[in-house]
GROMACS .gro file of C-alpha atoms in nm:
model
  287
    1MET     CA    1   4.054 -22.411  13.025
    2ALA     CA    2   4.064 -22.488  13.395
    3ALA     CA    3   4.398 -22.420  13.559
    4ALA     CA    4   4.603 -22.722  13.661
    5SER     CA    5   4.576 -22.792  14.026
    6VAL     CA    6   4.900 -22.722  14.220
    7PRO     CA    7   4.996 -22.971  14.509
    8ARG     CA    8   4.962 -22.803  14.842
    9ASP     CA    9   5.268 -22.733  15.032
   10VAL     CA   10   5.276 -22.953  15.341
   11THR     CA   11   5.420 -22.663  15.540
   12SER     CA   12   5.128 -22.431  15.448
   13TYR     CA   13   4.886 -22.573  15.712
   14SER     CA   14   4.782 -22.327  15.982
   15ILE     CA   15   4.992 -22.324  16.301
   16GLY     CA   16   4.638 -22.324  16.486
   17LEU     CA   17   4.609 -22.698  16.427
   18ALA     CA   18   4.868 -22.733  16.707
   19ALA     CA   19   4.674 -22.507  16.943
   20PRO     CA   20   4.505 -22.803  17.136
   21LEU     CA   21   4.836 -22.980  17.191
   22THR     CA   22   5.006 -22.652  17.293
   23LEU     CA   23   4.718 -22.579  17.535
   24PHE     CA   24   4.739 -22.928  17.690
   25PHE     CA   25   5.115 -22.885  17.721
   26LEU     CA   26   5.100 -22.554  17.893
   27VAL     CA   27   4.823 -22.645  18.131
   28PHE     CA   28   4.938 -22.999  18.239
   29PHE     CA   29   5.318 -22.966  18.209
   30VAL     CA   30   5.437 -22.614  18.208
   31ALA     CA   31   5.206 -22.476  18.466
   32PRO     CA   32   5.261 -22.747  18.723
   33LEU     CA   33   5.638 -22.695  18.668
   34VAL     CA   34   5.623 -22.334  18.721
   35GLN     CA   35   5.417 -22.377  19.035
   36LEU     CA   36   5.669 -22.628  19.168
   37PHE     CA   37   5.958 -22.391  19.106
   38VAL     CA   38   5.770 -22.103  19.290
   39LEU     CA   39   5.707 -22.333  19.574
   40SER     CA   40   6.080 -22.438  19.598
   41LEU     CA   41   6.155 -22.065  19.663
   42HIS     CA   42   6.042 -22.068  20.015
   43ASN     CA   43   6.281 -22.112  20.296
   44ASP     CA   44   6.026 -22.258  20.541
   45ALA     CA   45   5.779 -22.545  20.518
   46ALA     CA   46   5.489 -22.307  20.576
   47GLY     CA   47   5.576 -22.106  20.271
   48ALA     CA   48   5.597 -21.771  20.443
   49VAL     CA   49   5.966 -21.669  20.377
   50TRP     CA   50   6.104 -21.645  20.026
   51GLY     CA   51   6.459 -21.731  19.933
   52ILE     CA   52   6.691 -22.010  19.789
   53GLY     CA   53   6.741 -22.175  20.126
   54GLN     CA   54   6.599 -22.506  20.014
   55TYR     CA   55   6.854 -22.529  19.716
   56VAL     CA   56   7.150 -22.421  19.939
   57HIS     CA   57   7.035 -22.695  20.188
   58PHE     CA   58   7.036 -22.964  19.922
   59LEU     CA   59   7.359 -22.860  19.761
   60THR     CA   60   7.544 -22.830  20.100
   61ASP     CA   61   7.406 -23.161  20.247
   62PRO     CA   62   7.634 -23.445  20.191
   63PHE     CA   63   7.339 -23.695  20.245
   64SER     CA   64   7.122 -23.526  19.975
   65LEU     CA   65   7.414 -23.518  19.733
   66GLY     CA   66   7.506 -23.875  19.809
   67VAL     CA   67   7.126 -23.982  19.725
   68LEU     CA   68   7.150 -23.786  19.394
   69GLY     CA   69   7.487 -23.939  19.304
   70SER     CA   70   7.372 -24.303  19.394
   71THR     CA   71   7.063 -24.249  19.171
   72LEU     CA   72   7.262 -24.119  18.871
   73LEU     CA   73   7.504 -24.416  18.925
   74LEU     CA   74   7.217 -24.657  18.933
   75GLY     CA   75   7.089 -24.531  18.597
   76ALA     CA   76   7.439 -24.581  18.448
   77GLU     CA   77   7.464 -24.937  18.565
   78VAL     CA   78   7.114 -25.019  18.441
   79THR     CA   79   7.184 -24.864  18.104
   80ALA     CA   80   7.518 -25.037  18.066
   81LEU     CA   81   7.366 -25.385  18.150
   82CYS     CA   82   7.076 -25.331  17.911
   83LEU     CA   83   7.314 -25.242  17.635
   84VAL     CA   84   7.533 -25.540  17.694
   85LEU     CA   85   7.233 -25.777  17.705
   86GLY     CA   86   7.019 -25.585  17.442
   87PHE     CA   87   7.278 -25.554  17.164
   88PRO     CA   88   7.323 -25.925  17.104
   89ILE     CA   89   6.936 -25.969  17.097
   90ALA     CA   90   6.906 -25.696  16.835
   91TRP     CA   91   7.196 -25.829  16.641
   92LEU     CA   92   7.041 -26.184  16.651
   93TYR     CA   93   6.710 -26.054  16.530
   94HIS     CA   94   6.843 -25.948  16.187
   95ARG     CA   95   7.015 -26.289  16.126
   96VAL     CA   96   6.729 -26.539  16.196
   97GLY     CA   97   6.432 -26.631  15.997
   98SER     CA   98   6.082 -26.460  16.020
   99ARG     CA   99   5.940 -26.714  16.265
  100ALA     CA  100   6.232 -26.659  16.506
  101GLN     CA  101   6.216 -26.274  16.451
  102THR     CA  102   5.841 -26.303  16.557
  103LEU     CA  103   5.949 -26.503  16.871
  104ILE     CA  104   6.219 -26.248  16.966
  105ILE     CA  105   5.988 -25.950  16.922
  106LEU     CA  106   5.733 -26.128  17.135
  107ILE     CA  107   5.992 -26.191  17.407
  108VAL     CA  108   6.109 -25.827  17.390
  109LEU     CA  109   5.761 -25.682  17.399
  110LEU     CA  110   5.613 -25.921  17.661
  111PRO     CA  111   5.740 -25.717  17.956
  112LEU     CA  112   5.562 -25.414  17.824
  113LEU     CA  113   5.232 -25.604  17.826
  114THR     CA  114   5.260 -25.684  18.199
  115SER     CA  115   5.222 -25.437  18.482
  116VAL     CA  116   5.554 -25.311  18.625
  117VAL     CA  117   5.420 -25.397  18.975
  118VAL     CA  118   5.362 -25.760  18.886
  119ARG     CA  119   5.711 -25.781  18.718
  120THR     CA  120   5.868 -25.623  19.031
  121PHE     CA  121   5.691 -25.869  19.262
  122ALA     CA  122   5.805 -26.161  19.035
  123TRP     CA  123   6.176 -26.043  19.102
  124ILE     CA  124   6.109 -26.044  19.478
  125VAL     CA  125   6.006 -26.410  19.453
  126ILE     CA  126   6.310 -26.480  19.230
  127LEU     CA  127   6.565 -26.292  19.450
  128GLY     CA  128   6.424 -26.391  19.789
  129ARG     CA  129   6.609 -26.625  20.040
  130GLN     CA  130   6.361 -26.899  19.922
  131GLY     CA  131   6.363 -26.783  19.580
  132ILE     CA  132   6.459 -26.969  19.250
  133ILE     CA  133   6.819 -26.859  19.243
  134ASN     CA  134   6.889 -26.961  19.608
  135SER     CA  135   6.692 -27.276  19.588
  136THR     CA  136   6.888 -27.377  19.270
  137LEU     CA  137   7.233 -27.284  19.428
  138LEU     CA  138   7.142 -27.476  19.745
  139SER     CA  139   7.019 -27.784  19.560
  140ILE     CA  140   7.330 -27.820  19.348
  141GLY     CA  141   7.550 -27.751  19.659
  142ALA     CA  142   7.704 -27.431  19.530
  143ILE     CA  143   7.615 -27.250  19.866
  144ASP     CA  144   7.553 -27.365  20.219
  145THR     CA  145   7.314 -27.088  20.314
  146PRO     CA  146   7.092 -26.866  20.107
  147ILE     CA  147   7.287 -26.549  19.974
  148ARG     CA  148   7.146 -26.205  20.015
  149LEU     CA  149   7.015 -26.092  19.673
  150LEU     CA  150   6.702 -25.892  19.772
  151TYR     CA  151   6.750 -25.537  19.909
  152THR     CA  152   7.089 -25.501  19.741
  153GLN     CA  153   7.226 -25.277  19.476
  154ALA     CA  154   7.288 -25.574  19.245
  155GLY     CA  155   6.922 -25.673  19.281
  156VAL     CA  156   6.786 -25.340  19.198
  157VAL     CA  157   7.013 -25.318  18.885
  158LEU     CA  158   6.904 -25.665  18.770
  159ALA     CA  159   6.530 -25.607  18.814
  160LEU     CA  160   6.549 -25.259  18.664
  161ALA     CA  161   6.742 -25.395  18.364
  162GLN     CA  162   6.473 -25.653  18.291
  163VAL     CA  163   6.200 -25.394  18.328
  164GLN     CA  164   6.360 -25.142  18.102
  165MET     CA  165   6.519 -25.397  17.850
  166PRO     CA  166   6.256 -25.308  17.563
  167LEU     CA  167   6.352 -24.954  17.575
  168MET     CA  168   6.705 -25.036  17.484
  169THR     CA  169   6.631 -25.334  17.252
  170LEU     CA  170   6.371 -25.174  17.007
  171PRO     CA  171   6.589 -24.877  16.904
  172LEU     CA  172   6.882 -25.114  16.851
  173ILE     CA  173   6.672 -25.333  16.642
  174THR     CA  174   6.570 -25.040  16.427
  175ALA     CA  175   6.929 -24.908  16.396
  176LEU     CA  176   7.069 -25.237  16.298
  177GLY     CA  177   6.813 -25.285  16.037
  178ARG     CA  178   6.925 -24.984  15.849
  179ILE     CA  179   7.274 -25.120  15.820
  180ASP     CA  180   7.348 -25.263  15.465
  181MET     CA  181   7.442 -25.629  15.515
  182ASN     CA  182   7.668 -25.597  15.209
  183LEU     CA  183   7.906 -25.370  15.416
  184GLU     CA  184   7.971 -25.649  15.647
  185ASP     CA  185   8.022 -25.899  15.368
  186ALA     CA  186   8.272 -25.651  15.205
  187SER     CA  187   8.463 -25.601  15.519
  188CYS     CA  188   8.505 -25.977  15.567
  189SER     CA  189   8.603 -26.024  15.196
  190LEU     CA  190   8.869 -25.761  15.254
  191GLY     CA  191   9.034 -25.966  15.528
  192ALA     CA  192   8.874 -25.825  15.839
  193GLY     CA  193   8.765 -26.066  16.109
  194SER     CA  194   8.432 -26.074  16.282
  195TRP     CA  195   8.534 -25.856  16.583
  196ARG     CA  196   8.711 -25.599  16.364
  197THR     CA  197   8.405 -25.586  16.134
  198PHE     CA  198   8.198 -25.537  16.443
  199TRP     CA  199   8.416 -25.257  16.585
  200LYS     CA  200   8.474 -25.080  16.248
  201ILE     CA  201   8.136 -25.135  16.066
  202VAL     CA  202   7.849 -25.246  16.285
  203LEU     CA  203   7.909 -25.053  16.614
  204PRO     CA  204   7.967 -24.711  16.447
  205LEU     CA  205   7.670 -24.743  16.223
  206SER     CA  206   7.445 -24.848  16.505
  207LEU     CA  207   7.531 -24.558  16.729
  208PRO     CA  208   7.213 -24.358  16.670
  209GLY     CA  209   7.020 -24.649  16.808
  210VAL     CA  210   7.265 -24.708  17.087
  211ILE     CA  211   7.235 -24.335  17.196
  212ALA     CA  212   6.847 -24.349  17.166
  213GLY     CA  213   6.834 -24.665  17.373
  214CYS     CA  214   7.064 -24.530  17.634
  215THR     CA  215   6.866 -24.209  17.673
  216LEU     CA  216   6.529 -24.390  17.712
  217THR     CA  217   6.671 -24.656  17.944
  218TYR     CA  218   6.854 -24.407  18.169
  219ALA     CA  219   6.551 -24.175  18.205
  220ALA     CA  220   6.329 -24.450  18.294
  221ALA     CA  221   6.558 -24.641  18.529
  222ILE     CA  222   6.630 -24.343  18.756
  223THR     CA  223   6.268 -24.249  18.792
  224ALA     CA  224   6.139 -24.607  18.843
  225PHE     CA  225   5.994 -24.552  19.188
  226ILE     CA  226   5.816 -24.881  19.237
  227THR     CA  227   6.105 -25.110  19.135
  228GLN     CA  228   6.353 -24.914  19.328
  229SER     CA  229   6.134 -24.909  19.638
  230LEU     CA  230   6.021 -25.267  19.640
  231ILE     CA  231   6.359 -25.434  19.539
  232GLY     CA  232   6.577 -25.198  19.730
  233GLY     CA  233   6.343 -25.180  20.029
  234GLY     CA  234   6.458 -24.955  20.319
  235GLN     CA  235   6.817 -25.044  20.277
  236MET     CA  236   6.886 -24.808  19.975
  237LEU     CA  237   6.741 -24.450  19.910
  238PHE     CA  238   6.718 -24.302  19.569
  239MET     CA  239   6.581 -23.983  19.456
  240PRO     CA  240   6.220 -24.079  19.395
  241MET     CA  241   6.186 -24.218  19.730
  242TYR     CA  242   6.367 -23.927  19.896
  243LEU     CA  243   6.132 -23.704  19.717
  244TYR     CA  244   5.826 -23.900  19.839
  245GLN     CA  245   5.938 -23.897  20.193
  246GLN     CA  246   5.982 -23.521  20.201
  247ALA     CA  247   5.652 -23.445  20.030
  248SER     CA  248   5.421 -23.712  20.191
  249THR     CA  249   5.577 -23.822  20.515
  250LEU     CA  250   5.748 -23.493  20.628
  251GLN     CA  251   5.503 -23.259  20.454
  252ASN     CA  252   5.812 -23.040  20.360
  253TRP     CA  253   5.682 -22.934  20.020
  254PRO     CA  254   5.935 -22.659  19.959
  255PHE     CA  255   6.220 -22.882  20.006
  256ALA     CA  256   6.053 -23.158  19.792
  257SER     CA  257   6.000 -22.909  19.530
  258ALA     CA  258   6.363 -22.807  19.530
  259ILE     CA  259   6.459 -23.185  19.512
  260SER     CA  260   6.238 -23.216  19.209
  261ILE     CA  261   6.380 -22.917  19.031
  262ILE     CA  262   6.739 -23.024  19.109
  263PHE     CA  263   6.655 -23.390  19.000
  264LEU     CA  264   6.493 -23.257  18.677
  265LEU     CA  265   6.800 -23.050  18.592
  266ALA     CA  266   7.040 -23.334  18.658
  267VAL     CA  267   6.832 -23.555  18.429
  268LEU     CA  268   6.821 -23.297  18.172
  269ALA     CA  269   7.203 -23.258  18.187
  270VAL     CA  270   7.249 -23.634  18.130
  271VAL     CA  271   6.993 -23.640  17.840
  272THR     CA  272   7.171 -23.334  17.687
  273VAL     CA  273   7.496 -23.529  17.693
  274PHE     CA  274   7.320 -23.823  17.530
  275GLY     CA  275   7.165 -23.586  17.274
  276THR     CA  276   7.504 -23.432  17.189
  277LEU     CA  277   7.652 -23.780  17.131
  278GLY     CA  278   7.358 -23.875  16.918
  279ARG     CA  279   7.422 -23.565  16.696
  280LEU     CA  280   7.782 -23.646  16.672
  281SER     CA  281   7.700 -24.006  16.583
  282ARG     CA  282   7.483 -23.914  16.288
  283GLY     CA  283   7.793 -23.868  16.086
  284TYR     CA  284   7.857 -24.236  16.128
  285GLY     CA  285   7.505 -24.334  16.085
  286GLY     CA  286   7.479 -24.159  15.755
  287ALA     CA  287   7.805 -24.285  15.623
   0.00000   0.00000   0.00000
């Protein structure tokens, strides 16, 4: 009598199956990062003197620290705006019919189907002195002369928020979809108003999606070289452009490498904070 077949343990597959991905990761991510770090340990542009002078230069230079601070602040502003605008869209998605849901998903995903360069140039047209906003305000008599929208912090934040909006909205749609609608009905039946139900039920249970969306949006916003450069112009300097200037224009590769390492560590610190908040929010999400 043949022995009954035993289902194979899903964890019994050879770890060698991960070898191609591991090799790809080592060659195209770890190795360049190590080379970048080694290059940053040179005190001169020629790479002849070893030391940590580039790091000391950056960390003691008020201008460099200001660029780093403005870049991290830009990411926080874009993330906050995306959260404020994206949460109502995700909430509305689960309270409309299937046709309206299809339309919302199309609107959310449409920016991802368009080149970021095209979207950025569209914002240049919108925010320009002869753009749609200034033309509308002039036509209704709200302003006498065109206001400056392009090459401003507000313009960069607005354009980046539109570009990165799908990264915030999609995790929120997923998180809100996991919330049992009966909980909101039960809260309302017990006498809680709409805002109290939102603060006590909807928002805590959607925190995993909020944290995931904030992490993706923040990381993408502070590294968006094209949008920062075109909308901000030469009036504002952020870390990606600062890095580009040091590497391509000034050919100061050791300092550019040190900037890259410091910027990477700063981003990792922020992502770690988001990850910690995400782990803490799992207790709410699983409640």
